[in-house]
Coordinates of C-alpha atoms and ligand atoms in Angstrom, one line a residue:
M1 CA -7.5 26.4 3.8
K2 CA -5.1 27.3 7.0
L3 CA -2.2 25.0 8.1
N4 CA -1.5 25.7 11.3
I5 CA 1.7 23.9 13.2
Q6 CA 2.2 23.5 16.6
R7 CA 5.5 21.7 17.3
T8 CA 6.6 19.5 20.1
S9 CA 8.0 20.7 23.4
K10 CA 9.2 17.1 23.9
P11 CA 11.0 15.6 21.0
K12 CA 11.4 11.4 21.2
P13 CA 14.6 10.1 21.3
K14 CA 15.2 9.1 18.0
Y15 CA 16.2 5.4 17.0
K16 CA 19.8 4.4 17.1
D17 CA 20.1 1.3 14.6
E18 CA 18.4 1.7 11.3
S19 CA 19.0 -1.7 10.2
K20 CA 16.3 -2.4 13.0
L21 CA 13.1 -0.6 12.2
G22 CA 11.4 -3.1 11.0
F23 CA 7.5 -2.1 9.7
G24 CA 5.4 0.3 11.3
R25 CA 6.0 0.0 14.7
L26 CA 7.7 3.6 15.4
F27 CA 6.0 7.2 15.2
T28 CA 7.5 9.9 14.5
D29 CA 7.1 13.1 16.4
H30 CA 4.5 14.8 15.3
M31 CA 1.0 14.1 13.1
L32 CA -1.3 16.2 10.7
T33 CA -5.2 16.0 12.2
M34 CA -8.3 18.0 9.7
Y35 CA -12.3 17.6 11.0
Y36 CA -15.5 16.9 8.8
S37 CA -18.8 17.7 10.0
I38 CA -21.5 17.7 7.5
E39 CA -22.0 21.7 8.3
D40 CA -18.4 23.0 8.4
G41 CA -16.9 20.7 5.7
W42 CA -13.2 20.1 6.4
Y43 CA -11.8 22.2 8.9
D44 CA -9.3 22.8 11.6
L45 CA -5.9 21.6 9.4
K46 CA -3.3 21.0 12.1
I47 CA 0.2 19.6 12.1
K48 CA 0.6 18.5 16.2
P49 CA 2.5 16.5 18.3
F50 CA 1.9 12.9 18.0
E51 CA -0.6 11.6 20.6
D52 CA -3.7 9.3 21.4
F53 CA -7.0 10.3 20.1
K54 CA -9.5 10.4 22.5
L55 CA -12.8 9.0 21.3
S56 CA -16.9 7.7 22.4
P57 CA -16.8 4.1 22.6
A58 CA -19.7 4.3 20.4
C59 CA -17.9 5.9 17.4
A60 CA -19.0 4.6 14.0
V61 CA -15.8 3.3 13.0
F62 CA -15.6 0.9 16.1
H63 CA -18.8 -0.4 15.1
Y64 CA -19.0 -0.9 11.0
G65 CA -16.0 0.2 10.0
Q66 CA -16.5 3.1 8.0
E67 CA -13.0 4.2 7.4
A68 CA -10.1 4.7 4.5
F69 CA -6.8 4.3 4.1
E70 CA -3.7 4.8 2.1
G71 CA 0.3 3.6 2.2
M72 CA 2.9 5.8 0.4
K73 CA 6.8 6.6 1.3
A74 CA 9.1 9.6 1.6
Y75 CA 12.8 8.9 0.5
K76 CA 15.7 10.1 1.9
R77 CA 17.8 10.7 -1.2
P78 CA 21.8 9.8 -1.5
D79 CA 22.0 13.8 -2.0
K80 CA 19.9 14.2 1.5
S81 CA 16.8 15.2 -0.5
I82 CA 13.7 14.4 0.2
A83 CA 11.2 13.2 -2.5
L84 CA 8.2 11.4 -2.5
F85 CA 6.5 9.2 -4.8
R86 CA 2.9 9.9 -6.9
P87 CA 1.7 10.6 -4.0
W88 CA -1.4 12.6 -5.7
D89 CA -2.5 9.5 -7.0
N90 CA -2.4 8.1 -3.7
I91 CA -4.9 11.2 -2.4
K92 CA -6.8 10.3 -5.6
R93 CA -7.3 6.6 -4.5
M94 CA -8.3 8.5 -1.0
N95 CA -11.2 10.0 -2.3
S96 CA -12.5 7.5 -4.1
T97 CA -12.0 4.8 -1.2
C98 CA -14.3 7.8 0.8
E99 CA -16.8 7.8 -2.4
R100 CA -17.4 4.0 -2.0
I101 CA -17.9 4.1 1.9
C102 CA -19.7 7.2 1.5
A103 CA -17.2 9.4 3.7
P104 CA -16.5 12.9 2.0
K105 CA -14.2 13.4 -0.1
L106 CA -10.7 15.3 0.7
P107 CA -9.6 18.7 -0.6
E108 CA -6.3 17.2 -2.5
D109 CA -4.2 20.2 -3.1
A110 CA -4.7 21.3 0.5
V111 CA -3.9 18.0 1.8
L112 CA -0.8 17.5 0.3
E113 CA 0.5 20.9 1.0
A114 CA 0.3 19.9 4.3
L115 CA 1.8 16.2 3.8
Y116 CA 5.2 17.9 2.2
E117 CA 5.0 20.3 5.1
L118 CA 4.7 17.4 8.4
I119 CA 7.7 15.5 6.2
R120 CA 10.0 18.7 6.0
L121 CA 9.0 19.0 9.8
D122 CA 10.0 15.7 10.7
A123 CA 12.5 15.0 8.1
D124 CA 15.5 13.5 10.7
W125 CA 13.4 10.8 11.1
I126 CA 13.7 9.6 7.9
P127 CA 16.6 6.9 7.6
S128 CA 18.9 6.4 4.4
S129 CA 20.3 3.3 4.1
P130 CA 19.1 1.5 1.5
G131 CA 15.5 -0.2 1.8
T132 CA 14.8 2.2 4.3
S133 CA 12.0 5.1 4.5
L134 CA 10.1 6.8 6.2
Y135 CA 6.0 5.1 5.5
I136 CA 3.2 7.5 5.3
R137 CA 0.2 6.4 6.4
P138 CA -3.2 8.5 5.6
T139 CA -6.3 7.4 7.4
I140 CA -10.0 8.8 8.1
I141 CA -12.2 7.4 10.5
A142 CA -16.1 8.1 10.8
T143 CA -16.5 9.7 14.4
D144 CA -20.1 9.9 15.3
P145 CA -20.8 8.4 18.6
F146 CA -23.8 6.5 17.6
L147 CA -24.7 2.8 16.8
G148 CA -27.0 2.9 13.9
V149 CA -26.0 2.0 11.1
H150 CA -25.5 4.9 9.0
P151 CA -23.0 6.9 7.3
S152 CA -21.5 8.9 9.9
H153 CA -21.4 13.4 9.9
T154 CA -18.3 13.7 11.3
Y155 CA -14.8 12.4 10.3
I156 CA -11.4 12.9 11.7
F157 CA -8.5 13.0 8.6
Y158 CA -5.3 12.2 10.1
I159 CA -1.9 11.4 8.7
I160 CA 1.5 9.3 10.5
L161 CA 4.9 8.8 9.8
S162 CA 6.9 5.8 10.4
P163 CA 10.5 5.2 9.9
V164 CA 10.6 1.6 8.3
G165 CA 13.1 -1.1 7.4
A166 CA 13.0 -3.4 4.4
Y167 CA 9.2 -4.8 4.5
Y168 CA 10.5 -8.5 4.8
E169 CA 12.5 -9.8 7.6
N170 CA 14.7 -11.3 5.2
G171 CA 15.1 -8.5 2.8
L172 CA 14.9 -9.4 -1.1
A173 CA 14.5 -13.2 -0.3
P174 CA 12.1 -14.8 -2.7
T175 CA 9.0 -15.5 -1.1
K176 CA 6.2 -18.5 -0.9
I177 CA 2.6 -17.8 -1.2
Y178 CA 0.0 -19.6 -0.7
I179 CA -2.9 -20.0 -3.0
E180 CA -6.4 -19.9 -1.1
T181 CA -8.8 -22.2 -2.4
E182 CA -11.7 -21.6 0.5
Y183 CA -12.3 -18.2 1.6
V184 CA -12.6 -15.5 -0.6
R185 CA -11.3 -11.4 -0.6
S186 CA -13.9 -9.8 -2.6
V187 CA -16.2 -10.2 -5.3
K188 CA -17.2 -7.2 -8.0
G189 CA -19.9 -4.7 -6.6
G190 CA -17.9 -5.0 -3.4
T191 CA -14.8 -3.2 -1.8
G192 CA -12.0 -5.0 -3.1
Y193 CA -10.9 -2.1 -5.3
V194 CA -10.4 0.2 -2.5
K195 CA -8.4 0.6 0.9
T196 CA -10.7 0.3 3.6
G197 CA -10.2 -1.5 6.7
G198 CA -12.6 -4.5 6.3
N199 CA -10.9 -5.9 3.5
Y200 CA -7.8 -6.3 5.9
A201 CA -10.5 -8.1 8.4
A202 CA -11.7 -10.3 6.2
S203 CA -8.1 -11.3 4.4
L204 CA -6.6 -12.0 8.0
V205 CA -7.8 -15.8 8.6
A206 CA -6.2 -16.6 4.7
S207 CA -2.9 -15.1 6.3
A208 CA -2.9 -16.9 9.5
R209 CA -3.4 -20.2 7.0
A210 CA -0.6 -19.1 5.1
E211 CA 1.6 -19.0 7.9
E212 CA 0.5 -22.4 9.0
K213 CA 1.4 -23.6 5.9
G214 CA 4.7 -22.5 6.2
C215 CA 4.2 -19.4 3.5
D216 CA 4.6 -15.7 4.2
Q217 CA 1.1 -14.3 2.5
A218 CA -1.9 -15.7 0.9
L219 CA -3.1 -15.1 -3.0
W220 CA -6.6 -14.8 -3.6
L221 CA -8.5 -16.0 -6.7
D222 CA -11.3 -15.0 -7.9
A223 CA -14.8 -15.4 -6.0
R224 CA -16.8 -16.6 -8.1
E225 CA -15.3 -19.3 -9.5
R226 CA -12.0 -19.8 -7.5
K227 CA -10.0 -20.2 -10.6
Y228 CA -8.2 -16.6 -11.3
I229 CA -5.8 -15.5 -9.8
E230 CA -6.1 -12.0 -8.0
E231 CA -3.8 -10.6 -5.4
V232 CA -2.1 -11.1 -2.5
G233 CA -2.4 -9.6 0.7
S234 CA -1.3 -6.4 0.5
M235 CA 0.1 -6.8 -3.3
N236 CA -0.5 -7.0 -6.9
I237 CA 1.0 -9.8 -8.9
F238 CA 2.9 -10.4 -11.8
F239 CA 4.1 -13.4 -14.1
K240 CA 6.8 -14.2 -16.5
I241 CA 5.7 -16.7 -18.8
G242 CA 7.5 -17.3 -21.7
E243 CA 8.4 -13.4 -22.7
E244 CA 4.8 -12.6 -21.9
I245 CA 4.7 -10.1 -18.6
V246 CA 0.9 -10.9 -17.7
T247 CA -1.0 -9.7 -14.2
P248 CA -4.6 -9.7 -13.7
K249 CA -6.9 -7.2 -15.2
L250 CA -8.8 -5.3 -12.7
T251 CA -12.1 -6.4 -12.7
G252 CA -13.4 -4.0 -10.0
S253 CA -12.2 -6.7 -7.0
I254 CA -8.8 -6.2 -7.1
L255 CA -6.8 -2.9 -5.7
P256 CA -6.0 -1.1 -8.5
G257 CA -1.9 -0.3 -7.5
I258 CA 0.1 2.3 -7.9
T259 CA 3.1 0.1 -8.3
R260 CA 1.4 -1.9 -10.3
D261 CA 0.5 0.5 -12.5
S262 CA 4.3 1.8 -12.6
V263 CA 5.7 -1.8 -13.3
I264 CA 3.3 -1.3 -16.5
K265 CA 4.2 1.6 -17.5
L266 CA 8.4 0.8 -17.4
A267 CA 8.2 -2.4 -18.7
N268 CA 6.0 -1.0 -22.1
K269 CA 8.5 1.9 -21.9
F270 CA 11.4 -0.9 -21.7
G271 CA 9.6 -3.0 -25.1
M272 CA 7.9 -5.6 -23.2
K273 CA 4.9 -7.1 -23.6
V274 CA 2.3 -6.7 -20.7
S275 CA -0.8 -8.3 -21.0
E276 CA -3.9 -7.5 -18.3
R277 CA -6.0 -10.3 -18.7
L278 CA -7.4 -13.1 -16.9
I279 CA -4.9 -16.0 -15.7
S280 CA -6.4 -19.2 -14.6
V281 CA -4.1 -21.5 -12.0
D282 CA -4.1 -24.0 -14.5
E283 CA -2.9 -22.0 -16.9
L284 CA 0.1 -21.1 -14.5
K285 CA 0.4 -25.2 -13.2
D286 CA 0.7 -25.8 -16.9
A287 CA 3.2 -22.9 -17.6
H288 CA 5.0 -24.4 -14.8
K289 CA 5.1 -27.6 -15.9
N290 CA 6.5 -26.7 -19.4
G291 CA 9.1 -24.5 -17.8
M292 CA 7.3 -21.8 -19.2
L293 CA 6.7 -20.2 -15.6
K294 CA 9.7 -18.1 -15.5
E295 CA 9.0 -14.9 -13.2
V296 CA 6.7 -14.1 -10.3
F297 CA 6.7 -11.0 -8.3
G298 CA 4.4 -8.9 -6.1
T299 CA 4.4 -5.2 -6.0
G300 CA 3.0 -3.0 -3.6
T301 CA 4.5 0.2 -1.6
A302 CA 5.4 -1.2 1.5
A303 CA 7.6 -4.0 -0.2
V304 CA 7.8 -2.2 -3.8
I305 CA 8.8 -5.2 -5.6
S306 CA 8.4 -8.9 -3.8
P307 CA 10.2 -11.9 -5.9
V308 CA 8.2 -14.9 -5.3
G309 CA 10.4 -18.7 -4.8
E310 CA 7.3 -20.5 -4.3
L311 CA 3.8 -20.9 -5.1
M312 CA 1.5 -23.3 -3.2
I313 CA -1.9 -25.0 -4.3
D314 CA -3.1 -27.2 -2.6
D315 CA -0.1 -30.1 -1.7
D316 CA 1.8 -28.8 -4.7
T317 CA 4.3 -26.5 -4.7
L318 CA 5.7 -24.7 -7.4
I319 CA 9.1 -23.4 -7.3
I320 CA 9.6 -20.6 -9.3
N321 CA 13.3 -20.0 -10.9
N322 CA 14.9 -22.1 -8.7
G323 CA 13.9 -20.1 -6.0
K324 CA 15.7 -17.1 -7.3
M325 CA 14.9 -13.9 -7.9
G326 CA 14.9 -13.8 -12.2
E327 CA 16.0 -11.0 -14.2
T328 CA 12.8 -8.9 -14.9
T329 CA 12.1 -8.6 -11.3
S330 CA 15.4 -7.6 -10.8
L331 CA 15.3 -5.1 -13.4
M332 CA 11.5 -3.7 -11.7
Y333 CA 13.1 -3.5 -8.5
D334 CA 16.3 -1.5 -9.1
T335 CA 14.5 1.1 -12.0
L336 CA 11.6 1.9 -9.2
T337 CA 14.0 2.0 -6.2
G338 CA 16.2 3.9 -8.4
I339 CA 13.8 6.3 -9.5
Q340 CA 12.7 6.6 -6.0
N341 CA 16.0 7.3 -4.5
G342 CA 16.7 9.7 -7.5
T343 CA 19.7 7.8 -8.8
V344 CA 17.6 6.9 -12.1
K345 CA 15.8 9.4 -14.1
D346 CA 12.4 10.0 -13.6
D347 CA 10.7 10.1 -17.3
F348 CA 7.7 9.9 -16.0
G349 CA 7.4 12.9 -13.6
W350 CA 6.0 10.3 -10.5
T351 CA 8.6 11.9 -7.8
I352 CA 8.4 15.4 -6.3
K353 CA 11.1 16.8 -3.7
V354 CA 10.0 18.2 -0.7
L355 CA 13.3 19.2 1.2
Ligands
PLP1 C1 -2.1 -1.1 -0.3 C2 -2.7 -2.7 -1.7 C3 -2.0 -3.0 -2.8 C4 -1.0 -1.4 -3.4 O1 -1.0 -0.6 -3.6 P1 0.2 0.1 -4.1 O2 -0.8 1.6 -4.4 O3 1.3 -0.1 -5.0 O4 0.9 0.2 -3.0 C5 -2.1 -4.0 -3.1 N1 -3.1 -5.4 -3.3 C6 -3.8 -4.4 -1.9 C7 -5.2 -5.4 -1.3 C8 -3.4 -3.2 -1.2 O5 -4.2 -2.7 -0.3

């Protein structure tokens, strides 16, 4: 597929202070778009100036949430080169989301090549201080102007780019997590294993409650028994119990995180025992009581590795590792961010230099 490039004639003024970027509020000069119709398949792959869409208020995406998204990052390295981390896995996962929501699959290679081109074009927007990066948001929306409940016949795929600072305002300070025992996020057979907006719409009520309780995010339990740990808002979760590293197994209701997979592979390489299995809240409480719950951390593209300092369950609070970041958490953070920034050898072939 041919990629057309239309450069902006009015570049926006760039941010002045990398330390005040925050997350996802600011966008670069260009975006990528590609259209789909049932007659023509995907067509009109284009890089153009960042601009608003003009869409019918009847569009399917507004009413029934037929959409898929992804989140990945590009890093400006100390040597000024620019690298992405496992972007092919994000595009594969987007196609698995498309399959679940009855949207057409993307041509993976064409999309990746176009993404690399977009990043080269907006490379000056990528911040370089530690913890900063360029957040990449690919999205597909259903655009049929039709109120019937039916898979759309037309779609827009687009990618926007946002220079970002550290995900959490207080940096790597351990977070407080609230275990949600009433609402559930997802159930096996539902959409929990794919990245679609509706999962997040359903989760906001628990995030709001977590905030009311003075916590940063909610942790979900399984929908059937409200007994087993699933994942946090936008992160998978790991526990170090004694010498065992444990993470919930992928049962069909949990998002298969690329950071989660990377941590499992790194831990194995370091000779640590990682178990993907069911973990009940009761097991965590017991392990905490016996001094065996050593570390807890979340994994996800936005935060990379996020240490957890407190777990709140009902009115009980479990303090983890005296509220400090533990050694395994630090090792994973340093290794992953090192691979992303090119300061640690990439033995797995996870990174690709695009400039
Ligand atoms: C995106 C996401 C994650 C993290 O996935 P990564 O591929 O590691 O970024 C975890 N949980 C949910 C619900 C997500 O949407």
